[in-house]
């Protein structure tokens, strides 16, 4: 879902405001069943079975909400344009979806396919086809607000034959701390500002 609003240039300050943003939610995954073997030796021989698993491929859900507020001010007498933008990422989230470590079927060395019953497999070598899952991997990681301020000044010369711009990206930044599995992630100073200049010639 995306949105955008752009105002008319306000005469008193000769400034135009533009606000846009988007909310994205995407799900990645594979719905096809997969075959998995086990790297085990039984009586000195390779493990004789393959498991056929539904939902054993990694899948995830990702969300992000961001907005941008842009302001450009034009000064005709000086032929100057001041451009500033506030970039907000209100949150971003990534969650790995649990995988099913219990196969629906298993395959023997002759290629025969049999239904897999977890209860009946208990205590037999078929039990090794049940792949234990680490539940900590499936905790959602939610990163809170990130904000950057960018500035740019553009000056034209000789009827716009030469356009000189100077910019400062991430002149001011704020990255809210967050916690993962009881550990605080402090992102203060994670991204330094940088400055630049560009010259365009219109022939």
Coordinates of C-alpha atoms in Angstrom, one line a residue:
X1 CA 0.0 0.0 0.0
X2 CA 1.5 3.3 -1.1
X3 CA 0.4 7.0 -0.8
X4 CA 1.7 10.4 -1.9
X5 CA 0.6 14.0 -1.4
X6 CA 2.2 17.1 -2.9
X7 CA 1.1 20.6 -2.0
X8 CA 1.2 23.7 -4.2
X9 CA 4.1 25.9 -3.6
X10 CA 3.3 28.2 -0.7
X11 CA 3.8 31.8 -2.0
X12 CA 4.9 33.4 1.3
X13 CA 7.8 31.0 1.8
X14 CA 7.9 29.7 -1.8
X15 CA 8.1 26.2 -0.5
X16 CA 6.4 23.0 -1.6
X17 CA 5.8 20.0 0.7
X18 CA 5.6 16.4 -0.4
X19 CA 4.7 13.5 1.8
X20 CA 4.8 9.9 0.6
X21 CA 5.2 6.5 2.1
X22 CA 4.4 2.8 1.9
X23 CA 3.5 -0.2 4.0
X24 CA 4.7 -3.5 2.6
X25 CA 4.0 -7.1 3.8
X26 CA 5.5 -9.9 1.9
X27 CA 5.6 -13.6 2.5
X28 CA 8.4 -15.8 1.1
X29 CA 8.2 -19.6 1.0
X30 CA 8.0 -22.8 -0.9
X31 CA 4.9 -24.9 -0.8
X32 CA 6.4 -27.9 -2.6
X33 CA 7.3 -31.0 -0.6
X34 CA 11.0 -31.8 -0.2
X35 CA 13.0 -35.0 0.4
X36 CA 15.5 -35.0 3.2
X37 CA 17.9 -37.7 4.4
X38 CA 19.8 -37.9 7.6
X39 CA 23.6 -37.8 7.8
X40 CA 23.7 -40.9 10.1
X41 CA 25.3 -44.3 10.2
X42 CA 23.3 -47.3 11.3
X43 CA 25.5 -50.4 11.9
X44 CA 28.3 -48.7 9.9
X45 CA 26.0 -48.1 6.9
X46 CA 24.3 -44.9 5.7
X47 CA 20.8 -44.2 7.0
X48 CA 18.5 -46.1 4.7
X49 CA 15.4 -43.8 4.6
X50 CA 14.4 -40.5 3.1
X51 CA 11.7 -38.3 4.6
X52 CA 9.1 -36.5 2.5
X53 CA 8.3 -33.2 4.3
X54 CA 5.6 -30.6 3.7
X55 CA 6.6 -27.1 4.8
X56 CA 10.3 -27.9 5.5
X57 CA 11.7 -25.1 3.4
X58 CA 12.5 -21.8 5.2
X59 CA 9.7 -19.2 4.8
X60 CA 9.3 -15.8 6.3
X61 CA 7.0 -12.8 6.7
X62 CA 8.5 -9.3 6.3
X63 CA 6.8 -6.0 7.1
X64 CA 8.0 -2.4 6.8
X65 CA 6.3 1.0 7.2
X66 CA 8.1 4.1 6.0
X67 CA 7.3 7.7 5.2
X68 CA 9.2 10.6 3.6
X69 CA 8.6 14.3 4.2
X70 CA 10.3 16.5 1.6
X71 CA 10.5 20.3 1.4
X72 CA 11.9 22.3 -1.4
X73 CA 12.2 26.1 -1.3
X74 CA 13.1 28.1 -4.4
X75 CA 14.6 31.6 -4.2
X76 CA 14.3 33.1 -7.7
X77 CA 16.6 36.2 -7.1
X78 CA 19.5 33.9 -6.3
X79 CA 18.3 31.0 -8.4
X80 CA 18.8 28.8 -5.4
X81 CA 16.9 25.6 -4.4
X82 CA 17.0 24.3 -0.8
X83 CA 15.9 20.7 -0.5
X84 CA 15.4 18.8 2.7
X85 CA 14.0 15.4 3.4
X86 CA 13.0 13.5 6.6
X87 CA 13.1 9.8 6.0
X88 CA 11.2 7.7 8.5
X89 CA 11.2 3.9 8.8
X90 CA 8.6 3.5 11.6
X91 CA 9.3 -0.2 12.0
X92 CA 10.5 -3.2 10.1
X93 CA 9.8 -6.8 11.1
X94 CA 11.0 -10.2 10.0
X95 CA 9.6 -13.4 11.2
X96 CA 10.7 -16.9 10.2
X97 CA 7.7 -19.2 10.0
X98 CA 8.0 -22.5 11.9
X99 CA 9.0 -25.5 9.8
X100 CA 7.4 -28.9 10.1
X101 CA 10.1 -31.4 11.1
X102 CA 7.8 -34.4 10.8
X103 CA 7.6 -36.1 7.4
X104 CA 4.3 -37.1 5.8
X105 CA 5.9 -40.1 4.1
X106 CA 9.2 -41.9 4.0
X107 CA 11.1 -43.7 1.2
X108 CA 13.1 -46.9 1.6
X109 CA 16.2 -48.0 -0.4
X110 CA 14.0 -49.6 -3.0
X111 CA 12.0 -46.5 -3.7
X112 CA 8.9 -47.6 -1.9
X113 CA 6.9 -44.9 -0.3
X114 CA 5.1 -45.4 3.0
X115 CA 3.0 -43.1 5.3
X116 CA 4.9 -41.9 8.3
X117 CA 3.2 -42.2 11.7
X118 CA 5.2 -40.4 14.4
X119 CA 3.7 -42.5 17.2
X120 CA 4.7 -45.8 15.5
X121 CA 8.1 -44.4 14.7
X122 CA 9.0 -43.9 18.4
X123 CA 11.9 -46.1 19.5
X124 CA 12.7 -47.2 15.9
X125 CA 15.3 -45.9 13.4
X126 CA 12.4 -44.1 11.7
X127 CA 12.4 -41.7 14.6
X128 CA 15.5 -40.1 13.3
X129 CA 13.4 -38.7 10.4
X130 CA 11.8 -36.3 13.0
X131 CA 13.9 -33.2 12.8
X132 CA 13.9 -31.1 16.0
X133 CA 13.3 -27.4 15.5
X134 CA 14.9 -24.5 17.4
X135 CA 12.0 -22.4 18.4
X136 CA 14.2 -19.4 19.1
X137 CA 14.7 -19.1 15.4
X138 CA 11.0 -18.3 15.0
X139 CA 10.9 -15.2 17.3
X140 CA 10.0 -12.1 15.3
X141 CA 12.7 -9.5 15.0
X142 CA 11.1 -6.1 15.1
X143 CA 13.3 -3.1 14.5
X144 CA 11.8 0.2 15.7
X145 CA 12.0 3.7 14.3
X146 CA 14.8 4.9 12.1
X147 CA 15.0 8.6 11.0
X148 CA 17.4 10.5 8.7
X149 CA 17.6 14.1 7.7
X150 CA 19.1 15.0 4.3
X151 CA 19.9 18.4 2.9
X152 CA 20.7 19.6 -0.5
X153 CA 21.4 23.1 -2.0
X154 CA 21.4 23.7 -5.7
X155 CA 22.6 26.9 -7.5
X156 CA 22.4 27.6 -11.2
X157 CA 24.7 29.8 -13.3
X158 CA 24.6 31.2 -16.8
X159 CA 20.9 30.5 -17.4
X160 CA 21.1 27.0 -16.0
X161 CA 24.0 26.1 -18.2
X162 CA 25.9 25.1 -15.0
X163 CA 24.2 23.6 -12.0
X164 CA 26.2 23.1 -8.8
X165 CA 24.8 21.1 -5.9
X166 CA 26.0 20.4 -2.4
X167 CA 24.4 17.8 -0.2
X168 CA 24.6 16.3 3.2
X169 CA 23.1 12.9 3.7
X170 CA 22.2 11.6 7.2
X171 CA 23.1 15.0 8.6
X172 CA 21.0 14.0 11.6
X173 CA 20.0 10.4 12.4
X174 CA 18.1 8.6 15.1
X175 CA 17.9 4.8 15.4
X176 CA 15.9 3.6 18.3
X177 CA 17.4 0.7 20.3
X178 CA 15.7 -2.6 20.5
X179 CA 16.0 -6.0 22.1
X180 CA 16.6 -9.5 20.6
X181 CA 16.5 -12.5 22.9
X182 CA 17.2 -10.4 26.0
X183 CA 20.1 -8.5 24.3
X184 CA 19.8 -4.7 23.7
X185 CA 20.9 -3.6 20.3
X186 CA 22.0 0.0 20.5
X187 CA 22.4 1.6 17.1
X188 CA 23.6 5.0 18.2
X189 CA 26.2 6.2 15.8
X190 CA 25.8 3.2 13.5
X191 CA 25.7 5.4 10.4
X192 CA 27.8 8.5 9.9
X193 CA 26.8 11.5 7.8
X194 CA 28.5 12.0 4.5
X195 CA 28.8 15.1 2.3
X196 CA 29.2 15.6 -1.4
X197 CA 29.1 17.9 -4.3
X198 CA 28.1 17.6 -7.9
X199 CA 28.3 19.8 -11.0
X200 CA 26.2 19.4 -14.1
X201 CA 26.8 21.1 -17.5
X202 CA 23.9 21.6 -19.9
X203 CA 25.4 22.2 -23.4

